Coordinates of C-alpha atoms and ligand atoms in Angstrom, one line a residue:
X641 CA 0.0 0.0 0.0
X642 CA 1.5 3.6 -1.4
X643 CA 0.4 6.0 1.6
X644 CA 2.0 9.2 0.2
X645 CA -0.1 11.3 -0.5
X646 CA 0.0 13.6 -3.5
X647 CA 2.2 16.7 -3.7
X648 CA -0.9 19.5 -3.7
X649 CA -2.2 17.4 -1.1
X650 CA 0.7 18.1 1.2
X651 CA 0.8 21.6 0.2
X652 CA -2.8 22.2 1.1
X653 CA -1.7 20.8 4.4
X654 CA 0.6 23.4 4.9
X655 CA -2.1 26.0 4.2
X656 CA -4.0 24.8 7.0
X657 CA -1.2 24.0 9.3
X658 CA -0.2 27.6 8.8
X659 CA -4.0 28.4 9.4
X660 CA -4.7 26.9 12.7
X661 CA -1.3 28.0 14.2
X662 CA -2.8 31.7 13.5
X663 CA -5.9 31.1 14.8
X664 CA -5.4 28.5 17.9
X665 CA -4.8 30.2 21.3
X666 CA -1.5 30.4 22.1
X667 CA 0.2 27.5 23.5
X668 CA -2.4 24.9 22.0
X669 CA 0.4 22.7 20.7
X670 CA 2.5 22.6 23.4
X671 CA 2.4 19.9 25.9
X672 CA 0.1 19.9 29.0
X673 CA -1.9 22.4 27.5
X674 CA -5.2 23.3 29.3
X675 CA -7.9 25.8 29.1
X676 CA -9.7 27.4 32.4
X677 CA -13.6 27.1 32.3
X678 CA -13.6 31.1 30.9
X679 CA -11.0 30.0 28.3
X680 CA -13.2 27.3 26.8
X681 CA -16.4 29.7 26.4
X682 CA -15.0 32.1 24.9
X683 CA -13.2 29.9 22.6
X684 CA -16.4 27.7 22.0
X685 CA -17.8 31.2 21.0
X686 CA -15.5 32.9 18.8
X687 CA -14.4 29.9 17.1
X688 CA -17.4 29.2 14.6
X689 CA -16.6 32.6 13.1
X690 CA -13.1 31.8 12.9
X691 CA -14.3 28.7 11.1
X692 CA -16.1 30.4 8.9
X693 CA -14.4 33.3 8.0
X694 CA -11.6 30.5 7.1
X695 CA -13.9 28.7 4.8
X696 CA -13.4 25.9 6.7
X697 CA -17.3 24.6 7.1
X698 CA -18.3 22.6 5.1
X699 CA -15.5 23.6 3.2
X700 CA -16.4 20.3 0.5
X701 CA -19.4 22.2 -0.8
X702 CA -19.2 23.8 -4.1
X703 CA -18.7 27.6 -4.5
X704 CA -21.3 28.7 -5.9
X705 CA -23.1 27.3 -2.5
X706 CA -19.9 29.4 0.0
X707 CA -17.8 25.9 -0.1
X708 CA -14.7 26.1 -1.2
X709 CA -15.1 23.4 -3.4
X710 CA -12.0 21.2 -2.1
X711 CA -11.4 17.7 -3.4
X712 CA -11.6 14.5 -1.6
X713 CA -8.0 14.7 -0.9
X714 CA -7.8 18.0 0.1
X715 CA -10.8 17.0 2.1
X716 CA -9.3 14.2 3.8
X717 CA -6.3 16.9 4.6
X718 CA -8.3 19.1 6.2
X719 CA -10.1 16.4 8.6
X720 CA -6.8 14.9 9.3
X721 CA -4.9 18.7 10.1
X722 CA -7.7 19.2 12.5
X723 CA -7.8 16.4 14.2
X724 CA -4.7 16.2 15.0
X725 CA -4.5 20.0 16.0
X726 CA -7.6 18.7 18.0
X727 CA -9.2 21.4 16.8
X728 CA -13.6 21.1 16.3
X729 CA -14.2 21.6 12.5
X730 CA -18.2 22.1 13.3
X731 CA -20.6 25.3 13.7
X732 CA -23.5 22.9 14.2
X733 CA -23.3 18.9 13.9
X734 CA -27.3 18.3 12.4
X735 CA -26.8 21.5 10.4
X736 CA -23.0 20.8 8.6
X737 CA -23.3 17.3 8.6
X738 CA -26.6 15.9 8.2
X739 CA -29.4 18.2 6.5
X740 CA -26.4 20.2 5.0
X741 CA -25.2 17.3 2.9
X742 CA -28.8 16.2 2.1
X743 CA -30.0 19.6 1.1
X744 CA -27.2 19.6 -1.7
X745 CA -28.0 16.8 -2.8
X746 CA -31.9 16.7 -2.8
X747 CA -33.0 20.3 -2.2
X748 CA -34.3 22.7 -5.0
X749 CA -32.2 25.5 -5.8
X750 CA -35.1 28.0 -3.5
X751 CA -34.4 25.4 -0.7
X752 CA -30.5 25.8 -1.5
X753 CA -29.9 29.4 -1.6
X754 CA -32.6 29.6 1.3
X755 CA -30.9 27.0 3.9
X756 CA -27.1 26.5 3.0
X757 CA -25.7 29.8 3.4
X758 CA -27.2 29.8 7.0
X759 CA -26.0 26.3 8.0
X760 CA -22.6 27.4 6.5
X761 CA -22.8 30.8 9.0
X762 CA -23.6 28.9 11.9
X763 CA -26.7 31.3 12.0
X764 CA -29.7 28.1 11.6
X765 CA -29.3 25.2 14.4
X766 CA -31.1 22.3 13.3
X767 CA -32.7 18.9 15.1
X768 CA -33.5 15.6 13.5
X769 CA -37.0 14.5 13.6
X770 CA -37.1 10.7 12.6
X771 CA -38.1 8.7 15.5
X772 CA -41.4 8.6 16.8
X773 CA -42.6 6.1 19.6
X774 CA -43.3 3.5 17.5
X775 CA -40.8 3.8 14.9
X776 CA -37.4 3.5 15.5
X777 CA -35.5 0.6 13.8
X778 CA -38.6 0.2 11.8
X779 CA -38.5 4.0 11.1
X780 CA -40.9 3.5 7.8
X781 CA -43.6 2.7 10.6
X782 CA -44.2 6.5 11.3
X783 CA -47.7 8.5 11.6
X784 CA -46.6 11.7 12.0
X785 CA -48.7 13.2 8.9
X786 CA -48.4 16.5 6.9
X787 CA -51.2 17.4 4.9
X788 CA -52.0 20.7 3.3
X789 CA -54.0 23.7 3.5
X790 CA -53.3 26.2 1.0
X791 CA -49.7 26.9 0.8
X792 CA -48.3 25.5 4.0
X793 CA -48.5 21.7 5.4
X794 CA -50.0 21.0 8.5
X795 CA -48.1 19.0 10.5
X796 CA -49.6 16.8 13.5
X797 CA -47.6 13.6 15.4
X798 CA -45.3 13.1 17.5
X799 CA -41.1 12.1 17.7
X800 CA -39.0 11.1 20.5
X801 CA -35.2 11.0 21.7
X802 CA -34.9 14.5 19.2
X803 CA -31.3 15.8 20.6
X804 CA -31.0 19.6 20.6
X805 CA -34.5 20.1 20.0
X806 CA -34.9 23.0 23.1
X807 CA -32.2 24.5 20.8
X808 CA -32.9 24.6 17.1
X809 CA -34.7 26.8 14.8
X810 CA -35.1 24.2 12.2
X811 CA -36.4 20.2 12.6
X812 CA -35.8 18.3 9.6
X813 CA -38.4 15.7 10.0
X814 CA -40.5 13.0 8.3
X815 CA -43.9 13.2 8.0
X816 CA -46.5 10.8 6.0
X817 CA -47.8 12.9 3.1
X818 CA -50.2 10.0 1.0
X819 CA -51.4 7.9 3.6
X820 CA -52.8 5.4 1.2
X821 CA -49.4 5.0 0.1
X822 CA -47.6 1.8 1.1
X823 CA -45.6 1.9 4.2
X824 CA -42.3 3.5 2.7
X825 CA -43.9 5.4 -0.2
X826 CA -46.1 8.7 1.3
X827 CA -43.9 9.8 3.2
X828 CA -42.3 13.4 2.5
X829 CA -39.0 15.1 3.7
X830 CA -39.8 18.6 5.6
X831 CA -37.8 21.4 6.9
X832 CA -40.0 23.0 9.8
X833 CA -39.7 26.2 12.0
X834 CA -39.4 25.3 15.6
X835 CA -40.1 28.4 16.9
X836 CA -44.0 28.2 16.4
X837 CA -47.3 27.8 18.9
X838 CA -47.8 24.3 16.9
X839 CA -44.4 22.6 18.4
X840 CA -44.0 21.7 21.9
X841 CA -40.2 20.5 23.1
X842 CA -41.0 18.4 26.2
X843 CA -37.2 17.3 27.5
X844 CA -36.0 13.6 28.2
X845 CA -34.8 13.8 31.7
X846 CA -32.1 11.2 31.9
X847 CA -30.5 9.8 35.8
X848 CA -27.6 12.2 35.8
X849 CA -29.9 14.9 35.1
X850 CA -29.1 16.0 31.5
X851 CA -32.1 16.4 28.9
X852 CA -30.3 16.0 25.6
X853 CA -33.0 14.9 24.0
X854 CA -36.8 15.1 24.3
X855 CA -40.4 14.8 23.1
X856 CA -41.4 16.9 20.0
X857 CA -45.3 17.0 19.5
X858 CA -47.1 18.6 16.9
X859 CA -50.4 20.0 17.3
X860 CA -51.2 21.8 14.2
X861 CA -48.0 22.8 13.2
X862 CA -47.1 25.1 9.7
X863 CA -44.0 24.8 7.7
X864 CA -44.7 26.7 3.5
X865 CA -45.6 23.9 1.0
X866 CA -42.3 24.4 -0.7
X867 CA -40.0 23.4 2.2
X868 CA -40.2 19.6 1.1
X869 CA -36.8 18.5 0.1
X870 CA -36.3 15.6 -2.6
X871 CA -40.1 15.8 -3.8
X872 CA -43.4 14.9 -2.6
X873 CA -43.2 11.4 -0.9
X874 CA -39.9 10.7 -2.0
X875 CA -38.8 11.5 1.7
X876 CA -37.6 7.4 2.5
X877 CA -34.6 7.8 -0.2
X878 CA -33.7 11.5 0.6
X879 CA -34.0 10.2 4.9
X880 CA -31.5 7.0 4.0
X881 CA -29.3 9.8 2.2
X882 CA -29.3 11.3 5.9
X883 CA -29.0 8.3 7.7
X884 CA -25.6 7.4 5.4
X885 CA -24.2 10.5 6.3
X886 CA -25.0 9.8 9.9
X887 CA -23.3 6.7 9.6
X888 CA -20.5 7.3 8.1
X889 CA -17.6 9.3 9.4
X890 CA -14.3 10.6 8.5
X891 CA -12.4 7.8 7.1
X892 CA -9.0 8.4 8.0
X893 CA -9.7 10.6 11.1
X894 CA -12.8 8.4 12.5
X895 CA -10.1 6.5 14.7
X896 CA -8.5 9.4 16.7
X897 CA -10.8 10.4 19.1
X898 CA -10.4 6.6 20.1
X899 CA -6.6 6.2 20.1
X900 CA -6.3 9.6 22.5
X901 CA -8.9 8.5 25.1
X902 CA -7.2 5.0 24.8
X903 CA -3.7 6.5 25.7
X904 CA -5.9 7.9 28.9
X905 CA -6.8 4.6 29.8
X906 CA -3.4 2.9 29.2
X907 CA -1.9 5.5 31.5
X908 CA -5.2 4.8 34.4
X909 CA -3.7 1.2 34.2
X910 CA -0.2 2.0 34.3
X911 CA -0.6 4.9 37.3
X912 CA -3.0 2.5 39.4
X913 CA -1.0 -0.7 38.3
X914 CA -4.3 -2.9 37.0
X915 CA -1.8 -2.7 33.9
X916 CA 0.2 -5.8 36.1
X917 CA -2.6 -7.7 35.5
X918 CA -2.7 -10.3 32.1
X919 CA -6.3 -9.6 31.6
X920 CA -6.0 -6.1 31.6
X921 CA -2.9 -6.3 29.6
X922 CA -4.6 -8.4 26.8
X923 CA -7.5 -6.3 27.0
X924 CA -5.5 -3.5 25.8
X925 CA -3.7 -4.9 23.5
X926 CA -6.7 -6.1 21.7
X927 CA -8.6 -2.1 22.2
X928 CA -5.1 -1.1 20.5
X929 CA -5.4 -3.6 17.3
X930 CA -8.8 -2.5 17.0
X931 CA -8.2 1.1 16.9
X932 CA -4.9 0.0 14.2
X933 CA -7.8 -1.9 12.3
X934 CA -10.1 0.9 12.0
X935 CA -7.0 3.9 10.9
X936 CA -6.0 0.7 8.2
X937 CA -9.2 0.3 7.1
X938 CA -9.3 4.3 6.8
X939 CA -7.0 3.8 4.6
X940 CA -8.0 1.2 2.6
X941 CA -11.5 3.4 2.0
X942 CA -9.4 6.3 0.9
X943 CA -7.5 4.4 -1.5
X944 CA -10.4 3.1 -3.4
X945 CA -12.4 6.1 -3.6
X946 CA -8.8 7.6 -5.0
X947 CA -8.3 4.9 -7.8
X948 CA -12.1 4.2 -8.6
X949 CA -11.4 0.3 -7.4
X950 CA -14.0 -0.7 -5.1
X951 CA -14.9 -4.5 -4.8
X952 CA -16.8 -6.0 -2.0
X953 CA -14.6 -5.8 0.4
X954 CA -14.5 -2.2 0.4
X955 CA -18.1 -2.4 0.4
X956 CA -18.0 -4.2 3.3
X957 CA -16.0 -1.8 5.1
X958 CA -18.4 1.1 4.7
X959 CA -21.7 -0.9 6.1
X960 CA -19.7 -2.2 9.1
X961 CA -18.2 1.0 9.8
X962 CA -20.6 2.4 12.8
X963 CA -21.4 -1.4 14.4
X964 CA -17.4 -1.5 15.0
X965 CA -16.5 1.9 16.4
X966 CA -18.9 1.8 18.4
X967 CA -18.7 -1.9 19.3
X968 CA -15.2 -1.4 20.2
X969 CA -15.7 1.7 22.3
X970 CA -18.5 0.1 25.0
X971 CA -16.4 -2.7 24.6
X972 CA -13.3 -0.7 25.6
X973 CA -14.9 1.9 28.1
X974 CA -16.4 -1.0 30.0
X975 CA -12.3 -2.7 29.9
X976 CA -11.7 1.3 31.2
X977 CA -14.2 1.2 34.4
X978 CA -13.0 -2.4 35.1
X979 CA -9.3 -0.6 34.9
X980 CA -10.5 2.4 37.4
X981 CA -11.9 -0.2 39.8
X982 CA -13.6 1.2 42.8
X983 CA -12.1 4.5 41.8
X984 CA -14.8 4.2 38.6
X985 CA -17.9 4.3 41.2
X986 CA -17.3 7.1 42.6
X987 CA -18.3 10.8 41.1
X988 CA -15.0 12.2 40.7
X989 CA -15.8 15.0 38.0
X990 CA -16.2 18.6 39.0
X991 CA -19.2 20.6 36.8
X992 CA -18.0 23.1 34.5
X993 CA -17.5 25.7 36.8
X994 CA -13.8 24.7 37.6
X995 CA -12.5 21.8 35.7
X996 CA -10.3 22.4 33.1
X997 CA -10.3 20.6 29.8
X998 CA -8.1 19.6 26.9
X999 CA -8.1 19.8 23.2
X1000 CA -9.3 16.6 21.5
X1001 CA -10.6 14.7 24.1
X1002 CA -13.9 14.2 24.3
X1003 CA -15.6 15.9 27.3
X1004 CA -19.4 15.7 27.7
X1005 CA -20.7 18.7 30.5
X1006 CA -20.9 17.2 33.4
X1007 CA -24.2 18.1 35.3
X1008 CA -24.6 19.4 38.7
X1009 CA -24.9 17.0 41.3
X1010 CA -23.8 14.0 39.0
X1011 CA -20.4 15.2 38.2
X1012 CA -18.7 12.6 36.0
X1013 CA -15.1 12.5 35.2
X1014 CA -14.3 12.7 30.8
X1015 CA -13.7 8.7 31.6
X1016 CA -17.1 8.3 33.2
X1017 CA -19.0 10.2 30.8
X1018 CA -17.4 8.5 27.8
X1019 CA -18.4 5.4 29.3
X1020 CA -22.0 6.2 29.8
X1021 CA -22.1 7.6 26.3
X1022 CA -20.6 4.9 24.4
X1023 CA -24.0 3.0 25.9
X1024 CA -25.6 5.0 23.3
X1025 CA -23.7 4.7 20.4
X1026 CA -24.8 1.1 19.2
X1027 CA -28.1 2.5 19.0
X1028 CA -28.3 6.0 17.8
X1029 CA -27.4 6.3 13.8
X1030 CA -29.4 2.8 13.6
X1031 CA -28.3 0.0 16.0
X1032 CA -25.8 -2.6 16.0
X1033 CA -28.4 -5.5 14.9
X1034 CA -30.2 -2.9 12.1
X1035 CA -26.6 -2.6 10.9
X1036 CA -26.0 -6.6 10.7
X1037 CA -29.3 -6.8 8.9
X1038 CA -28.0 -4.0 6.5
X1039 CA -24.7 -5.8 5.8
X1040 CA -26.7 -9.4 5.4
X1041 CA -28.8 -8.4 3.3
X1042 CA -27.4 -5.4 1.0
X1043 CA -23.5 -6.1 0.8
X1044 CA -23.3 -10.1 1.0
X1045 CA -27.0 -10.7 -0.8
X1046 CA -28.6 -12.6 2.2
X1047 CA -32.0 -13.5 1.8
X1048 CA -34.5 -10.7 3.3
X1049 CA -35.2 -10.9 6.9
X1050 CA -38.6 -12.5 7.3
X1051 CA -41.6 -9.9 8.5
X1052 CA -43.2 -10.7 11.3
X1053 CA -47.0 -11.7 10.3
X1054 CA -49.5 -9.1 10.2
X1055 CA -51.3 -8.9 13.7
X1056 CA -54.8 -11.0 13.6
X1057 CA -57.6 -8.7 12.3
X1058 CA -60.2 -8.7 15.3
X1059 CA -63.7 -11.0 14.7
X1060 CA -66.1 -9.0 13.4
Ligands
FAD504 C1 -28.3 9.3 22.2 C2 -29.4 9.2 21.2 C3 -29.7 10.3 20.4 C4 -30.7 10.2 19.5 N1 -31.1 11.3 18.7 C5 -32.1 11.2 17.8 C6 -32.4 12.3 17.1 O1 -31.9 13.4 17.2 N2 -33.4 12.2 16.2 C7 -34.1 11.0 15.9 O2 -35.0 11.0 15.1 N3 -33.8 9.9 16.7 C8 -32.8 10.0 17.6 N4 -32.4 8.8 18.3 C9 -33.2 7.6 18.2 C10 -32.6 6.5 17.5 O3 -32.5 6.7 16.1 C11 -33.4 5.2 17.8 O4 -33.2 5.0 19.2 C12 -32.9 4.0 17.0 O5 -33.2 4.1 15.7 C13 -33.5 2.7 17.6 O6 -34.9 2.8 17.6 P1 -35.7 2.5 19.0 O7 -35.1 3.2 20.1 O8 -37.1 2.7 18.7 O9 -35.4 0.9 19.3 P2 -36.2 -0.3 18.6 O10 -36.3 -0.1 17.2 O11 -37.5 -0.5 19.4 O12 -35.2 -1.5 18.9 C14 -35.2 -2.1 20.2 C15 -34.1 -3.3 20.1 O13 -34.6 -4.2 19.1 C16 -33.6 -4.4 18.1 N5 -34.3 -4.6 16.8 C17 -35.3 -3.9 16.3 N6 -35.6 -4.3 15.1 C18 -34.7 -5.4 14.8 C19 -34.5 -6.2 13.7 N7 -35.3 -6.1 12.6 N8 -33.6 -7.2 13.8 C20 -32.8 -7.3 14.9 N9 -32.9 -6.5 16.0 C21 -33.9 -5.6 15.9 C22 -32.8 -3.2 18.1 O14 -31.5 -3.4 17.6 C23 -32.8 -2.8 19.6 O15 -31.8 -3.5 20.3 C24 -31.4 8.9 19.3 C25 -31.1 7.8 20.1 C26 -30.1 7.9 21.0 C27 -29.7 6.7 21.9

């Protein structure tokens, strides 16, 4: 395998070297570095602009759109330049990753010129609305409906586990259109004002006392008939467009976050001594082949999309993608409370107000009276990751039946009309 990349491609890595030495407090780079509480807000606010006055959002979308139009390689640059800087790359992760993508792809060019350059500016925070009570895995299963009245849709229904929804101006959601369509037909993609009397944001209250995610319901809600992206019950293929790009992440930079926070843990077991103990030792060493696996098979994406050459095992790759990072990481944070021992039960995180944090590592807010350390948090969160995106077993089913050609898996039968 030839891993040099090609001459611009280096260039352009100097470009944005040069960049995020400019623009990164000083002392980022250096060893140990730390920011105070105050230091991290107002670096969490003034970066966005910096990001965007850079170009650096969404810096794959065309020009005409405020991209910069790069190329996969230079692409794959600038992920890999800020990662390593540590640095976020994000104004708003639903917004410049998910309906971003999808709107360039599917939207009309109103919808386009309407939407991208405020996703771009960080100005529009957005929310997902797929998942509804009884539609989750079998998403096509959903009754919120849409219909219209003159020239704006109606919307009525409900979705749950909808993460930054007390925040966003803008759900993208799916609501059924043609209910006498069949189950995945009738069904149309629509981008919705939050901020309205029809939408009510009831918050998930989860044990440490964080509300990430909450109830949406709908009672009579308005969005103009033209906000539809992808055409009129054609929202199943423009939602699995989504749902790839929720899937899918960075090739070559997916593995970092994991090979940091797994230096963290190696250095838990080494300071406490747990690192002594065989299991512990061969625990580690298979977390570390697993996070080699996933930067190789990085690799081995990036080189077919390069040279055009992708065969099944490439294929492969792509569908098994979110099932093993985040396989691996419950697998490894549970190897990480094991590692912290009694030290693991106990709440030894401090709340915002005085902990200082590090670039790169993860660091979910810890909430008052439940103050978890980064370690802690990760762990709790990696409980979550085999199931948001589309779970483990929805993945297996994916691979089965779409890469390797499995038969389809059998529906369960209809329930039993009752007697008449
Ligand atoms: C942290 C977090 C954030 C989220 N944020 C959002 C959001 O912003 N917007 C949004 O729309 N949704 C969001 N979700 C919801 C998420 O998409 C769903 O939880 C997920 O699709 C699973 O659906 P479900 O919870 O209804 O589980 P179910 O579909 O009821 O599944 C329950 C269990 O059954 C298994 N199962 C179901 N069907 C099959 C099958 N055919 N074969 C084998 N096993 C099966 C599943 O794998 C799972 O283990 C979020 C979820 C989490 C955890």
């Amino acid at each position: 395998m030839d891993l040099t990349y090609p001459p611009e491609a280096e260039a352009f890595r100097k470009e944005i070297r040069t960049w995020l030495e400019e623009n990164l407090p000083e002392g980022w780079f250096d060893e140990g570095f730390t920011q105070t509480p105050d230091e991290r807000k107002r670096f969490n606010e003034e970066w966005p602009e910096k990001l965007y006055k850079g170009g650096w959002i969404c810096a794959t979308w065309p020009k005409e759109y405020g991209g910069k139009g790069l190329s996969l390689m230079e692409s794959v640059v600038l992920n890999e330049e800020f990662a390593r800087a540590g640095a976020p790359l994000r104004a708003d992760f639903f917004g410049d990753t998910l309906v971003g993508p999808t709107i360039l792809q599917w939207g009309s060019e109103e919808i386009k010129k309407e939407f991208l350059p405020k996703i771009l500016s960080g100005q529009m925070s957005w929310c997902q609305g797929f998942s509804e009570p009884n539609a989750g895995s079998d998403l096509a299963s959903l009754k919120t409906k849409a219909e219209l009245d003159g020239d704006e849709w109606v919307i009525n229904g409900q979705k749950v586990w909808t993460t930054q929804a007390q925040y966003a101006d803008y759900i993208f959601l799916l609501a059924r259109t043609d209910p006498s369509a069949s189950k995945h037909a009738g069904i149309s993609y629509l981008l919705v004002p939050m901020k309205q009397e029809g939408i009510e944001v009831r918050p998930i209250i989860q044990p440490d006392g964080s509300g990430e995610f909450n109830e949406v319901f709908f009672n009579n809600a308005r969005c103009p008939k033209d906000n539809v992206v992808g055409g009129l019950n054609n929202g199943w293929k423009v939602a699995m467009t989504t749902l790839g790009f929720e899937r899918g992440t960075s090739a070559t930079t997916g593995y970092r976050r994991f090979e940091r926070e797994l230096e963290v843990i190696i250095e838990k077991a080494r300071k406490n001594g747990r690192i002594a103990d065989p299991s512990v030792r061969q625990g580690l060493a298979k977390a570390w082949s697993k996070v080699q696996i996933m930067k190789v098979n990085g690799w081995r994406t990036l080189s077919a999309e390069v040279t055009g050459k992708k065969d099944l095992g490439v294929a492969a790759l792509g569908a098994t993608n979110k099932m093993y990072w985040s396989e691996y990481h419950r697998e490894t944070m549970e190897l990480a409370l094991d590692i912290l021992g009694m030290e693991g039960q106990v709440l030894g995180g401090s709340t915002d107000d005085d902990e200082p944090s590090m670039p790169g590592l993860a660091r979910r807010q810890a909430v008052k009276d439940y103050p978890v350390t980064p370690l802690q948090a990760s762990f709790f969160f990696s409980r979550s990751e085999t199931i948001w995106g589309g779970t483990a077993e929805i993945q297996r089913n994916i691979v089965g039946e779409r890469v390797l050609g499995l038969p389809k898996e059998p529906k369960p039968p209809e329930p039993a009309k009752a007697a008449s």
